[in-house]
Amino acid sequence: MSLRLVLRLPPLILAMSFPSDAAAQARQAPAAPEPIRYTLSFPAPQTHYVDVEATVPTRGRPQIDLEMAVWTPGSYLVREYSRHVDEATAMAGGQARPVEKTAKNRWRVQTGGAPTVTVRYRVYGREMTVRTNFIESDFALINGAATFLTLADDTTPRPHEVTLTLPAAWKTTMTGLQATAGGVAHQYRAADFDTLVDSPIVAGNPAVYEFTVKGTPHFLVNVGEGGVWDGQKSAVDVQKIVEAQAVFWGGLPYDRYVFINMITEGTGGLEHKNSTVLMTSRWRTRARRGYVDWLSLVSHEFFHTWNVKRLRPVELGPFEYERENYTKTLWVAEGFSDYYGDLLAVRAGVMTPEESLGSLSEMIASLQTTPGRLAQSVEDASFDAWVRYYRPDENTPNSTISYYTKGGVIAFLLDIEIRKATNNARSLDDLMTQAYAHYSAAKGFTSGEFRALASEVAGIDLSAWFQTALDTTDELAYDDLSWLGLRFKPEVASTKAWVGLTTAMPGATLRNDNGRLVVVQVRRGTPVFDAGVNAEDEILAIGGYRVRPDQWEARLEAFRPGEKVPLLVARRERVLTLEVTPATEPPRAWRLEPDPAAVDAAKARLAGWLRP
Ligand SMILES: [Zn+2]
């Protein structure tokens, strides 16, 4: 449970601290296939390339097929990583050998009968996301799916070994992979391709903070602190989150865990079995609101260590890397991780109950003001993640619902259902830990199994409740908030004219395009939807007078609900007059607060649920 600063920890010490189990594996499983050995080097990192050399065993075959993943687990979109692979060549038996592309992500290599071939290629990486590569002058983030060609159609788990050759100024590599037994600097071994893909590597000169929880080492690896990010504070708080989640799940399911925190002005996080990659703005430790968002992200990604990396939908393992892996239960994987991300940050003492309630309120408001909740069920949203979630467009809010958002609200309401049904003896916590006990080994869960287990934990039949929440677009019911001592804060209905377009953040549906007022999206159920306003229309005038972006909100106040108002727009340079009839904005009464009229029992339940 100690925390100490380990700036630029030499990799040799890492290797000594955490000896590889390769030797033990070799004793127990002599039949393991020969590894593929990769060397990664960065001769000109400022050009954003990593050079890869792979030594691939052939078993004497005259030709071998190599494949690259088209997606990476946790981010459900075919990303076509192979588009960044350049200049593939092969050598075998001292001679250059032909390499031929046979598919978008496959290469056929003639071996000349040699026992191994050496394949060389370069990978371009300059996409600042948690699931792609980024290489520049002073650091590299390497994701397995985006980097490594492996033997296609390999039937047995094959070890993959990676050695990084760093530019002289770079001193450190960090990854969830185990160091090899030999103590060679920056050399790691994955027991199989899944582990390689699941273990991003960061190289450069990050600040490394080590702490132990339950005797297990953890590392917070900060890339780009830049004299702005408070590394020490962030490490202390990450440790508290780990401690709270270890209590929740009853232990830690790994030998070592690495938080790779890219302070690179990107966003997002991606979960792995014993590591995660986070992206953040460097200013986040300087203002409470932004810092809370980062802590929430850390907690969400760390919750995935169990929820989805081990307790998983049946379809998410073993992975097919060359095509989509469809599942209907991302509402558990993502929604429940959102819900518990905040709740466990409260239990860890790094977030206040009020902050958590505020964030839950925003989730509910987001669900209840998104028209797509009435168009798509949450299980359909999960199934369609591959074509919709990562490809939002102007119609997304009208046609889809986020399985994060609706899944998070379902977690909250299911928690109340279970607590109420068991007179507060059990909760969603029991469902999660029991589900983990049942489904965390080789076996994943189906939606039906998860629903059935919830009924078992609650001691009542929840199948009708689940059917409404998961299979239909019916509104969720918030009837039992008072049982938990909560209510929605009453809102005074607005009397102002509202047309459904706003420049106000968050949720702006208009943008200021160099002084032009341009429609970003038109939401179903708004006056502008009925008036025929389109996305990308430029609004020139309202009520017969010019309106500029900074005048929009104030100008609307000049009109009354029910009044017919001409709206002059330019659409692909053609000027049109539309007629809009402002209404009053539907009340956004989705802010949770303690119910002042709550009975003592309900107040006690609220305190127990949001316990720090
Ligand atoms: Zn997630």
XYZ file of C-alpha atoms and ligand atoms in Angstrom:
613
model
C 0.000 0.000 0.000
C 3.000 2.248 -0.223
C 3.448 4.890 -2.821
C 6.817 5.895 -4.083
C 8.087 7.909 -6.960
C 10.070 5.913 -9.493
C 11.079 8.327 -12.169
C 12.483 6.617 -15.247
C 12.603 3.229 -13.652
C 15.270 1.186 -15.456
C 13.707 -1.746 -17.296
C 16.301 -4.110 -15.860
C 14.882 -3.552 -12.391
C 11.432 -4.271 -13.753
C 12.636 -7.532 -15.176
C 14.234 -8.474 -11.872
C 11.212 -7.470 -9.841
C 8.817 -9.456 -11.957
C 10.595 -12.506 -13.315
C 9.008 -14.015 -16.360
C 7.270 -17.323 -15.929
C 8.687 -18.404 -19.272
C 10.992 -20.896 -17.603
C 8.126 -22.448 -15.673
C 6.050 -22.561 -18.838
C 8.829 -24.294 -20.686
C 8.996 -26.993 -18.005
C 5.244 -27.556 -17.968
C 4.428 -27.228 -21.649
C 7.328 -28.379 -23.784
C 5.079 -28.567 -26.856
C 4.449 -24.801 -27.074
C 4.956 -23.640 -30.670
C 8.047 -21.688 -31.543
C 7.585 -17.944 -30.960
C 7.358 -15.194 -33.514
C 10.072 -12.687 -32.580
C 9.627 -9.001 -33.350
C 12.078 -6.161 -33.137
C 10.606 -2.661 -33.152
C 12.872 0.259 -33.923
C 12.407 3.975 -34.433
C 15.187 5.250 -36.703
C 13.281 8.483 -37.460
C 10.439 8.782 -34.948
C 9.695 12.350 -36.043
C 8.370 10.846 -39.291
C 5.894 8.777 -37.266
C 7.119 5.361 -38.367
C 7.985 2.253 -36.384
C 10.113 -0.277 -38.266
C 9.132 -3.861 -37.577
C 11.261 -6.935 -38.160
C 9.483 -10.240 -37.514
C 11.178 -13.602 -37.464
C 8.468 -16.117 -38.251
C 8.777 -19.909 -37.995
C 7.520 -21.710 -41.112
C 7.536 -25.390 -40.067
C 9.162 -25.956 -43.460
C 6.106 -24.908 -45.463
C 6.827 -23.440 -48.924
C 4.655 -20.428 -48.201
C 3.081 -18.838 -45.155
C 0.188 -16.405 -44.789
C 0.446 -13.493 -42.385
C -2.544 -11.522 -41.148
C -3.185 -8.280 -39.348
C -6.160 -7.602 -37.069
C -8.784 -5.275 -38.553
C -10.055 -4.127 -35.133
C -8.994 -4.180 -31.519
C -11.032 -5.552 -28.594
C -12.878 -2.936 -26.567
C -13.341 -0.608 -29.546
C -16.007 -2.092 -31.748
C -15.214 -0.798 -35.212
C -13.318 -2.319 -38.137
C -10.436 0.136 -38.363
C -8.436 -1.415 -41.217
C -5.110 -1.100 -39.422
C -3.363 -2.597 -42.448
C -3.721 0.696 -44.311
C -0.728 1.976 -42.345
C 1.575 -0.943 -43.215
C 4.209 -0.002 -45.811
C 7.094 -1.648 -47.643
C 6.684 -5.291 -46.601
C 9.633 -7.467 -47.668
C 10.876 -10.915 -46.702
C 14.209 -12.731 -46.425
C 14.669 -16.483 -45.960
C 17.759 -18.635 -46.270
C 19.797 -15.516 -47.025
C 17.667 -14.549 -50.027
C 14.932 -12.028 -50.684
C 11.569 -13.822 -51.018
C 8.378 -12.708 -52.746
C 5.643 -11.117 -50.628
C 2.176 -10.859 -52.135
C -0.964 -9.232 -50.720
C -3.854 -11.723 -50.845
C -6.424 -9.643 -48.949
C -6.629 -6.168 -47.417
C -4.945 -7.475 -44.252
C -3.107 -10.594 -45.480
C 0.332 -11.214 -46.947
C 1.627 -14.441 -48.533
C 5.334 -15.041 -48.180
C 7.319 -17.606 -50.198
C 9.791 -19.293 -47.857
C 11.956 -21.378 -50.198
C 11.564 -24.121 -47.585
C 13.555 -22.211 -44.946
C 12.645 -22.881 -41.270
C 12.140 -19.177 -40.605
C 11.504 -16.067 -42.646
C 12.354 -12.542 -41.618
C 9.623 -10.132 -42.608
C 10.267 -6.424 -42.506
C 7.669 -3.680 -42.773
C 7.005 -0.186 -41.521
C 3.918 1.070 -39.724
C 2.829 4.683 -39.822
C 1.310 5.947 -36.567
C -0.004 9.424 -36.051
C -3.563 8.970 -34.801
C -3.910 10.164 -31.221
C -6.393 7.644 -29.863
C -6.208 4.846 -27.317
C -6.622 2.167 -30.015
C -4.174 3.359 -32.647
C -0.445 4.047 -32.860
C 1.233 7.369 -32.282
C 4.936 7.882 -32.876
C 6.777 11.185 -32.679
C 10.150 12.562 -31.718
C 9.948 11.869 -27.999
C 7.542 8.978 -27.465
C 5.649 6.112 -29.074
C 2.371 4.430 -28.172
C 2.242 1.002 -29.790
C -0.991 -0.972 -29.946
C -0.690 -4.652 -30.841
C -3.583 -4.895 -33.279
C -2.264 -1.918 -35.228
C 1.331 -3.176 -35.340
C 1.896 -6.926 -35.450
C 1.459 -9.286 -38.391
C 1.013 -12.827 -37.150
C 0.641 -16.274 -38.698
C -2.834 -16.608 -40.191
C -4.946 -19.595 -39.218
C -2.612 -20.529 -36.361
C -4.465 -23.160 -34.354
C -2.466 -23.396 -31.125
C -1.541 -20.495 -28.834
C 1.866 -19.304 -29.983
C 4.214 -17.125 -27.911
C 5.129 -13.747 -29.381
C 8.291 -11.966 -28.264
C 8.934 -8.242 -28.701
C 12.215 -6.351 -28.380
C 12.243 -2.580 -28.685
C 15.341 -0.752 -29.905
C 14.967 2.784 -28.666
C 16.377 6.077 -29.933
C 19.290 7.135 -27.707
C 17.259 9.764 -25.871
C 14.487 7.347 -24.903
C 15.123 5.391 -21.716
C 11.913 3.609 -20.761
C 9.363 1.149 -22.053
C 6.263 0.184 -20.078
C 3.631 -2.443 -20.882
C 1.449 -5.068 -19.268
C 3.571 -7.718 -21.013
C 6.025 -9.715 -18.939
C 9.719 -9.119 -19.371
C 11.587 -12.094 -20.815
C 13.602 -14.251 -18.447
C 16.989 -13.224 -19.823
C 16.900 -9.662 -18.481
C 17.405 -8.107 -21.923
C 16.343 -4.466 -21.782
C 12.972 -3.661 -23.363
C 12.279 -7.286 -24.252
C 8.867 -8.796 -23.541
C 6.996 -12.003 -24.110
C 3.302 -12.689 -24.705
C 2.020 -16.217 -24.185
C -0.199 -15.862 -27.253
C -1.392 -13.382 -29.859
C -4.392 -12.327 -27.711
C -2.030 -11.224 -24.960
C 0.114 -9.330 -27.464
C -2.924 -7.456 -28.800
C -4.127 -6.862 -25.244
C -0.854 -5.263 -24.112
C -0.075 -1.816 -25.506
C 3.508 -0.610 -25.110
C 4.621 2.931 -24.416
C 8.205 4.061 -25.040
C 9.992 7.323 -24.295
C 10.707 9.041 -20.990
C 7.459 8.920 -19.030
C 7.157 9.638 -15.314
C 6.506 6.305 -13.600
C 4.813 6.041 -10.193
C 4.721 2.660 -8.499
C 2.400 1.594 -5.698
C 1.298 -1.747 -4.319
C -2.199 -2.887 -3.391
C -2.680 -6.263 -1.706
C 0.991 -6.915 -2.390
C 0.534 -6.436 -6.136
C 2.572 -3.806 -7.985
C 0.796 -1.107 -9.982
C 2.319 1.574 -12.185
C 0.919 4.917 -13.228
C 2.872 5.882 -16.345
C 2.424 9.542 -17.217
C 3.514 10.533 -20.710
C 3.771 14.309 -21.106
C 3.357 15.746 -17.589
C 5.035 18.861 -18.974
C 5.317 20.608 -15.622
C 1.535 21.008 -15.584
C 0.085 17.621 -14.603
C 0.257 16.797 -10.889
C 1.739 13.307 -11.085
C 2.007 12.660 -7.363
C -1.610 13.607 -6.637
C -2.894 11.544 -9.563
C -0.921 8.482 -8.397
C -2.330 8.762 -4.861
C -5.885 8.921 -6.198
C -5.405 6.069 -8.684
C -4.172 3.933 -5.793
C -7.358 4.705 -3.824
C -9.469 3.657 -6.811
C -7.554 0.370 -7.083
C -8.009 -0.271 -3.349
C -11.782 0.361 -3.493
C -12.225 -1.925 -6.506
C -10.107 -4.663 -4.924
C -12.526 -4.572 -1.985
C -15.532 -4.613 -4.321
C -14.391 -7.690 -6.283
C -12.650 -9.426 -3.389
C -9.091 -9.350 -4.781
C -6.977 -8.527 -7.792
C -6.912 -10.950 -10.740
C -3.420 -10.138 -12.089
C 0.225 -10.070 -10.974
C 0.927 -6.541 -12.092
C -1.053 -3.642 -13.587
C -0.020 -0.660 -15.723
C -2.019 2.570 -16.187
C -0.646 4.201 -19.351
C -1.793 7.812 -19.049
C -1.150 9.726 -22.254
C -1.253 13.430 -21.332
C -1.473 14.397 -24.969
C -4.710 16.400 -25.265
C -6.526 13.322 -26.589
C -9.583 11.718 -25.014
C -10.844 8.264 -24.117
C -9.644 5.072 -22.517
C -9.224 1.442 -23.526
C -9.291 -1.518 -21.187
C -6.935 -4.486 -21.132
C -6.479 -7.471 -18.822
C -3.648 -5.958 -16.816
C -3.290 -2.480 -18.243
C -5.239 0.405 -19.673
C -4.488 3.338 -21.951
C -6.011 6.672 -20.971
C -5.849 9.969 -22.827
C -6.304 13.336 -21.211
C -5.692 17.041 -21.371
C -2.678 18.161 -19.325
C -4.875 20.741 -17.535
C -7.110 18.174 -15.873
C -5.347 18.106 -12.527
C -5.651 21.916 -12.314
C -9.453 22.256 -12.100
C -11.766 20.062 -10.045
C -14.372 19.455 -12.757
C -11.853 18.182 -15.295
C -10.017 16.161 -12.674
C -13.236 14.441 -11.595
C -13.834 13.468 -15.216
C -10.357 11.941 -15.384
C -10.845 10.020 -12.106
C -14.150 8.759 -13.454
C -12.358 7.563 -16.608
C -9.672 5.805 -14.568
C -12.300 4.093 -12.446
C -14.375 3.084 -15.499
C -11.392 1.561 -17.310
C -10.144 -0.184 -14.195
C -13.627 -1.672 -13.557
C -13.272 -3.282 -16.998
C -10.412 -5.383 -15.577
C -13.275 -7.542 -14.341
C -16.325 -6.371 -16.273
C -15.625 -7.355 -19.912
C -11.991 -8.458 -19.703
C -12.940 -11.438 -17.499
C -16.684 -11.316 -16.808
C -17.582 -11.057 -20.483
C -20.333 -11.419 -23.046
C -20.124 -14.917 -24.566
C -19.361 -13.459 -28.001
C -16.290 -11.521 -26.829
C -13.792 -14.331 -26.663
C -11.972 -15.963 -28.207
C -11.811 -13.007 -30.569
C -12.050 -13.114 -34.327
C -9.601 -10.417 -35.419
C -10.555 -10.296 -39.083
C -14.223 -9.423 -38.741
C -16.905 -7.951 -36.495
C -17.713 -9.776 -33.219
C -21.364 -8.936 -32.571
C -22.856 -8.870 -29.078
C -26.081 -7.525 -27.578
C -24.766 -7.030 -24.053
C -22.446 -4.021 -24.246
C -24.953 -2.344 -21.911
C -23.372 -4.509 -19.178
C -19.803 -4.002 -20.390
C -20.005 -0.233 -20.862
C -23.136 1.011 -19.093
C -22.426 -0.851 -15.864
C -18.770 0.283 -15.986
C -19.990 3.872 -16.292
C -22.294 3.451 -13.305
C -19.713 1.757 -11.110
C -16.881 3.951 -12.318
C -18.411 6.847 -10.431
C -19.911 4.889 -7.548
C -16.582 3.234 -6.724
C -14.758 6.556 -7.069
C -17.075 7.762 -4.282
C -16.329 4.681 -2.189
C -12.633 5.315 -2.843
C -13.071 8.803 -1.430
C -11.790 10.567 -4.555
C -15.211 11.799 -5.696
C -17.926 13.314 -3.532
C -21.443 11.837 -3.382
C -22.705 15.136 -4.842
C -20.305 14.885 -7.798
C -21.424 11.330 -8.458
C -25.096 12.299 -8.238
C -24.416 15.167 -10.653
C -22.797 12.850 -13.151
C -25.646 10.309 -12.866
C -28.126 13.153 -13.412
C -26.311 14.134 -16.602
C -26.492 10.543 -17.809
C -30.256 10.440 -17.174
C -30.753 13.840 -18.837
C -28.744 12.711 -21.836
C -30.903 9.591 -22.215
C -34.188 11.385 -21.701
C -33.434 14.195 -24.161
C -32.109 11.953 -26.955
C -34.942 11.195 -29.407
C -33.187 7.999 -30.553
C -34.156 6.299 -27.251
C -37.619 5.945 -28.844
C -36.189 4.489 -32.059
C -33.697 1.811 -30.965
C -33.529 -0.629 -28.047
C -30.328 -0.780 -26.039
C -29.561 -4.377 -27.116
C -29.958 -3.353 -30.757
C -27.642 -0.397 -30.088
C -25.051 -2.838 -28.752
C -25.368 -5.156 -31.747
C -25.051 -2.227 -34.162
C -22.047 -0.684 -32.391
C -19.917 -1.799 -35.352
C -21.769 0.361 -37.844
C -23.215 3.107 -35.677
C -21.551 3.907 -32.348
C -18.136 4.876 -33.688
C -19.568 6.531 -36.780
C -21.896 9.242 -35.495
C -23.485 11.632 -37.955
C -26.126 14.355 -37.804
C -28.942 11.795 -37.584
C -27.404 9.753 -34.748
C -29.375 11.394 -31.909
C -32.632 10.728 -33.797
C -31.985 7.106 -34.669
C -29.808 5.546 -31.968
C -29.219 5.442 -28.240
C -25.857 5.025 -26.558
C -25.431 1.706 -24.720
C -23.144 3.576 -22.326
C -25.840 6.078 -21.404
C -28.905 3.839 -21.345
C -26.836 0.982 -19.901
C -25.667 3.236 -17.064
C -29.207 4.331 -16.244
C -30.364 0.697 -16.384
C -27.621 -0.216 -13.892
C -28.871 2.497 -11.526
C -32.528 1.445 -11.813
C -31.649 -2.277 -11.543
C -29.644 -1.515 -8.410
C -32.788 0.055 -6.895
C -34.917 -2.917 -8.066
C -32.645 -5.446 -6.358
C -32.305 -3.364 -3.190
C -36.053 -2.850 -2.939
C -36.900 -6.498 -3.657
C -34.519 -7.710 -0.942
C -35.315 -4.991 1.593
C -31.843 -3.607 0.998
C -30.153 -6.913 1.890
C -28.702 -7.248 -1.619
C -27.758 -4.893 -4.400
C -26.300 -4.740 -7.885
C -22.931 -5.323 -6.185
C -24.062 -8.888 -5.412
C -25.186 -9.432 -8.993
C -21.811 -8.275 -10.342
C -19.706 -10.351 -7.968
C -21.896 -13.436 -8.484
C -21.804 -12.968 -12.250
C -18.023 -12.714 -11.987
C -17.916 -15.983 -10.045
C -20.125 -17.722 -12.638
C -18.793 -16.369 -15.914
C -15.249 -15.151 -15.457
C -13.399 -18.253 -16.568
C -13.448 -19.516 -20.155
C -17.214 -19.082 -20.239
C -18.950 -15.836 -21.172
C -22.569 -14.928 -20.411
C -25.564 -14.512 -22.681
C -28.111 -11.780 -22.125
C -30.574 -14.446 -20.930
C -28.102 -15.811 -18.378
C -27.342 -12.354 -17.011
C -31.056 -11.562 -16.705
C -31.749 -14.892 -14.988
C -28.946 -14.381 -12.495
C -30.311 -10.920 -11.677
C -33.713 -12.459 -10.891
C -32.001 -15.023 -8.681
C -30.092 -12.339 -6.756
C -33.219 -10.184 -6.410
C -35.362 -13.170 -5.414
C -38.120 -11.989 -7.772
C -38.797 -12.500 -11.462
C -37.249 -9.529 -13.266
C -37.814 -10.874 -16.785
C -40.632 -8.421 -17.620
C -38.554 -5.545 -16.211
C -35.587 -6.536 -18.369
C -37.734 -7.048 -21.427
C -39.007 -3.469 -21.205
C -35.601 -1.993 -20.421
C -33.525 -3.972 -22.933
C -35.732 -5.164 -25.767
C -38.102 -2.227 -26.254
C -37.936 1.519 -26.707
C -40.470 2.127 -23.920
C -39.460 4.831 -21.464
C -37.624 3.663 -18.357
C -39.584 4.140 -15.126
C -38.159 6.235 -12.307
C -40.979 5.419 -9.878
C -38.782 4.054 -7.091
C -36.420 7.001 -6.639
C -38.165 7.983 -3.402
C -37.493 4.513 -1.962
C -33.802 5.410 -2.255
C -34.410 8.869 -0.771
C -34.024 10.662 -4.104
C -36.180 12.773 -6.375
C -35.789 14.825 -9.521
C -35.397 18.487 -8.637
C -38.605 20.247 -9.725
C -38.011 22.693 -12.594
C -40.028 25.799 -13.309
C -41.444 25.445 -16.819
C -39.872 27.883 -19.273
C -42.103 30.449 -20.991
C -39.393 31.450 -23.501
C -39.612 30.733 -27.213
C -37.767 27.528 -28.113
C -37.132 26.165 -31.597
C -34.711 23.324 -30.845
C -31.495 25.033 -31.964
C -28.938 26.371 -29.545
C -25.380 27.642 -29.541
C -25.079 26.850 -25.818
C -22.750 24.076 -24.715
C -23.038 21.254 -23.919
C -25.337 19.920 -26.597
C -25.003 22.816 -29.056
C -26.955 22.133 -32.256
C -25.602 25.259 -33.979
C -21.989 26.126 -34.644
C -20.221 29.370 -35.320
C -18.402 28.764 -38.596
C -16.232 31.895 -38.924
C -19.191 34.138 -38.229
C -21.709 31.990 -40.107
C -24.484 30.400 -38.030
C -24.625 26.781 -39.210
C -27.002 23.981 -38.145
C -25.152 20.934 -36.788
C -28.103 18.647 -36.217
C -31.882 18.804 -36.221
C -33.473 16.782 -33.471
C -36.752 14.983 -33.961
C -39.600 16.542 -31.990
C -38.378 20.140 -32.247
C -40.016 23.084 -34.087
C -37.116 23.288 -36.555
C -37.538 19.574 -37.370
C -41.181 20.273 -38.257
C -40.194 23.418 -40.195
C -37.877 21.459 -42.505
C -34.585 22.934 -41.351
C -31.673 20.690 -42.404
C -28.255 19.952 -40.990
C -25.668 22.255 -42.645
C -28.242 24.979 -43.342
C -26.779 28.411 -42.661
C -29.228 30.605 -40.750
C -29.139 34.092 -42.220
C -32.098 35.804 -40.553
C -35.008 35.181 -38.200
C -38.212 37.259 -38.200
C -36.961 39.260 -41.184
C -33.712 40.448 -39.567
C -30.108 39.329 -39.859
C -28.906 37.173 -36.991
C -25.286 36.411 -36.153
C -24.002 33.526 -34.040
C -23.464 35.558 -30.862
C -26.965 37.047 -31.152
C -28.939 33.813 -31.569
C -29.882 33.034 -27.957
C -30.903 36.613 -27.139
C -32.797 37.088 -30.403
C -35.028 34.075 -29.712
C -36.334 35.901 -26.656
C -37.927 38.451 -28.992
C -40.442 35.853 -30.169
C -43.339 34.174 -28.403
C -44.277 30.498 -28.344
C -46.966 29.821 -30.962
C -46.026 32.797 -33.169
C -45.156 31.967 -36.806
C -41.657 33.245 -37.584
C -39.891 33.316 -40.988
C -36.426 31.777 -40.994
C -34.089 32.657 -43.850
C -31.509 29.978 -44.561
C -28.871 29.278 -47.188
C -28.677 25.634 -48.318
C -25.851 24.827 -50.724
C -25.810 28.564 -51.652
C -29.562 28.674 -52.434
C -31.527 31.030 -50.190
C -34.834 29.709 -48.794
C -37.482 31.037 -46.456
C -38.878 28.497 -43.992
C -41.509 29.102 -41.347
C -40.916 27.988 -37.783
C -43.386 28.062 -34.902
C -41.511 28.332 -31.582
C -42.802 26.299 -28.668
C -41.731 26.201 -25.023
C -38.876 23.909 -24.121
C -39.929 20.632 -22.505
C -38.744 20.800 -18.878
C -35.341 19.167 -18.342
C -36.192 18.014 -14.845
C -33.591 15.271 -14.614
C -31.406 16.549 -11.789
C -31.308 14.059 -8.927
C -31.294 15.392 -5.387
C -31.980 14.003 -1.918
C -35.729 14.061 -1.398
C -36.439 16.506 1.436
C -39.631 14.578 2.230
C -37.853 11.213 2.454
C -38.610 9.042 5.474
C -35.686 8.106 7.722
C -35.436 4.606 6.251
C -35.081 6.067 2.751
C -32.456 8.546 3.977
C -30.508 5.658 5.485
C -30.693 3.713 2.209
C -29.406 6.752 0.319
C -26.495 7.117 2.713
C -25.685 3.413 2.360
C -25.802 3.522 -1.442
C -23.607 6.613 -1.773
C -21.305 5.777 1.078
C -17.928 7.403 0.840
Zn -15.521 1.242 -21.317
